[in-house]
Amino acid sequence: MNVALIAHDAKKELMVQFCIAYCGILSRYSICATGTTGKLVSESTGLQIQRFMSGSQGGDQQLASAISCNEVDLLVFFRDPLTMKSHEPNDINILRLCDVHNIPVATNIATAEALIHALERGDLDWREYMR
C-alpha cells in the first residue's frame, strides 16, 4: 500500500502533526510526498519517505505520474482553500486523476483521520487486488 502526502504551505504544520499522531500506522506503508512536505514530515517523524520535487517545481506532476501509473493507493492532500495558488490547475489535475483511478483522497483532517483508521483496519486492502 502506497500513501502519498501533499500539503500547501499554510497546511504543512497540520500535515506534520497528523503524521506524528499516526506515525505508527504510516510506518507500515510506503510513503511518498512532494519535496518540502516530505522533508518536514521525515524530520519530525523519522519516517522514510520517497520525496519528489517541491510541488511548484514539478513535484505535483511527478505525483500525478505516480497516480497514473497505479503507484499510489491513498492520497492525503491538505489544501488551503482560502488562498488562490498559481499551480491550482495541477492540484485539480491530481484530484481528477484520483477520481479516474479510484484512489481515496483526504483534503482535510476529518477525512484523513477516517481514511487512516480505515487503512489500519484493512478496509482499503481491496486496492491491492486491482493491480
Short mmCIF file of C-alpha atoms in Angstrom, two decimals:
data_model
loop_
_atom_site.label_atom_id
_atom_site.label_comp_id
_atom_site.label_asym_id
_atom_site.label_seq_id
_atom_site.Cartn_x
_atom_site.Cartn_y
_atom_site.Cartn_z
CA MET A 1 0.00 0.00 0.00
CA ASN A 2 1.45 3.36 -1.08
CA VAL A 3 0.40 6.55 0.69
CA ALA A 4 1.07 9.97 -0.87
CA LEU A 5 1.24 13.22 1.11
CA ILE A 6 0.88 16.81 -0.12
CA ALA A 7 0.28 19.98 1.88
CA HIS A 8 0.01 23.59 0.84
CA ASP A 9 2.25 25.96 2.82
CA ALA A 10 -0.50 27.00 5.24
CA LYS A 11 -1.25 23.32 5.97
CA LYS A 12 2.26 21.88 6.31
CA GLU A 13 2.26 22.07 10.12
CA LEU A 14 -1.10 20.28 10.17
CA MET A 15 0.39 17.53 7.98
CA VAL A 16 3.37 17.19 10.31
CA GLN A 17 1.08 16.92 13.36
CA PHE A 18 -1.13 14.40 11.56
CA CYS A 19 1.88 12.25 10.67
CA ILE A 20 3.27 12.44 14.20
CA ALA A 21 -0.09 11.30 15.57
CA TYR A 22 -0.38 8.41 13.12
CA CYS A 23 3.30 7.56 12.70
CA GLY A 24 2.75 4.00 13.94
CA ILE A 25 0.22 3.32 11.21
CA LEU A 26 2.06 5.17 8.46
CA SER A 27 5.33 3.35 9.24
CA ARG A 28 3.79 0.12 7.90
CA TYR A 29 3.38 1.54 4.40
CA SER A 30 5.42 3.08 1.61
CA ILE A 31 5.11 6.84 1.69
CA CYS A 32 5.85 9.41 -0.97
CA ALA A 33 5.45 13.16 -0.76
CA THR A 34 6.21 16.37 -2.52
CA GLY A 35 9.58 17.86 -1.53
CA THR A 36 9.09 20.24 1.36
CA THR A 37 6.19 18.31 2.87
CA GLY A 38 8.21 15.10 2.73
CA LYS A 39 11.23 16.77 4.29
CA LEU A 40 9.25 18.24 7.18
CA VAL A 41 7.37 15.01 7.88
CA SER A 42 10.52 12.88 7.69
CA GLU A 43 12.45 15.19 10.03
CA SER A 44 9.59 15.24 12.54
CA THR A 45 8.69 11.55 12.49
CA GLY A 46 11.70 9.60 11.26
CA LEU A 47 9.50 8.02 8.58
CA GLN A 48 11.24 7.01 5.38
CA ILE A 49 9.66 8.99 2.58
CA GLN A 50 10.29 8.94 -1.15
CA ARG A 51 10.49 12.64 -1.90
CA PHE A 52 9.51 14.19 -5.19
CA MET A 53 10.46 17.76 -6.07
CA SER A 54 8.61 20.59 -4.40
CA GLY A 55 5.12 20.93 -5.81
CA SER A 56 5.73 24.21 -7.60
CA GLN A 57 8.94 22.83 -9.16
CA GLY A 58 7.23 19.82 -10.71
CA GLY A 59 6.65 17.55 -7.73
CA ASP A 60 2.90 17.75 -8.25
CA GLN A 61 3.44 16.50 -11.80
CA GLN A 62 5.67 13.69 -10.55
CA LEU A 63 2.92 12.71 -8.14
CA ALA A 64 0.33 12.87 -10.93
CA SER A 65 2.51 10.49 -12.93
CA ALA A 66 2.74 8.08 -9.99
CA ILE A 67 -1.06 8.17 -9.65
CA SER A 68 -1.47 7.48 -13.38
CA CYS A 69 0.91 4.51 -13.13
CA ASN A 70 -1.07 2.99 -10.21
CA GLU A 71 1.78 3.66 -7.77
CA VAL A 72 -0.44 5.50 -5.24
CA ASP A 73 -3.20 3.84 -3.22
CA LEU A 74 -4.23 6.68 -0.91
CA LEU A 75 -3.68 10.45 -1.02
CA VAL A 76 -3.69 12.87 1.89
CA PHE A 77 -3.72 16.35 0.36
CA PHE A 78 -4.14 19.14 2.90
CA ARG A 79 -5.20 22.06 0.73
CA ASP A 80 -5.51 25.71 1.67
CA PRO A 81 -8.94 26.55 0.24
CA LEU A 82 -8.72 30.23 1.19
CA THR A 83 -5.70 31.22 -0.87
CA MET A 84 -5.50 31.03 -4.67
CA LYS A 85 -2.44 29.21 -5.95
CA SER A 86 -0.71 29.74 -9.28
CA HIS A 87 -0.39 25.96 -9.60
CA GLU A 88 -4.05 25.27 -8.75
CA PRO A 89 -4.71 23.63 -12.14
CA ASN A 90 -2.11 20.99 -11.16
CA ASP A 91 -3.96 20.41 -7.89
CA ILE A 92 -7.22 19.89 -9.73
CA ASN A 93 -5.48 17.50 -12.13
CA ILE A 94 -4.21 15.41 -9.21
CA LEU A 95 -7.72 15.20 -7.74
CA ARG A 96 -9.15 14.31 -11.16
CA LEU A 97 -6.61 11.51 -11.60
CA CYS A 98 -7.53 10.12 -8.18
CA ASP A 99 -11.15 10.02 -9.29
CA VAL A 100 -10.21 8.30 -12.56
CA HIS A 101 -8.12 5.67 -10.74
CA ASN A 102 -10.43 5.21 -7.71
CA ILE A 103 -7.87 6.45 -5.21
CA PRO A 104 -9.26 7.52 -1.83
CA VAL A 105 -8.40 11.18 -1.12
CA ALA A 106 -8.50 13.24 2.04
CA THR A 107 -8.31 17.01 1.69
CA ASN A 108 -8.97 17.83 5.34
CA ILE A 109 -8.08 16.43 8.76
CA ALA A 110 -11.50 14.83 9.38
CA THR A 111 -11.37 12.77 6.19
CA ALA A 112 -7.66 11.99 6.68
CA GLU A 113 -8.39 10.51 10.09
CA ALA A 114 -11.26 8.45 8.69
CA LEU A 115 -9.01 7.09 5.93
CA ILE A 116 -6.07 6.37 8.25
CA HIS A 117 -8.35 4.37 10.54
CA ALA A 118 -9.75 2.50 7.51
CA LEU A 119 -6.17 1.79 6.44
CA GLU A 120 -5.35 0.48 9.92
CA ARG A 121 -8.40 -1.83 9.89
CA GLY A 122 -7.51 -3.15 6.42
CA ASP A 123 -10.61 -1.70 4.80
CA LEU A 124 -8.59 -0.36 1.86
CA ASP A 125 -6.78 -3.60 1.02
CA TRP A 126 -9.12 -4.16 -1.96
CA ARG A 127 -6.89 -1.81 -3.97
CA GLU A 128 -4.06 -4.37 -3.78
CA TYR A 129 -6.18 -6.84 -5.74
CA MET A 130 -6.86 -4.35 -8.53
CA ARG A 131 -3.19 -4.06 -9.54
#
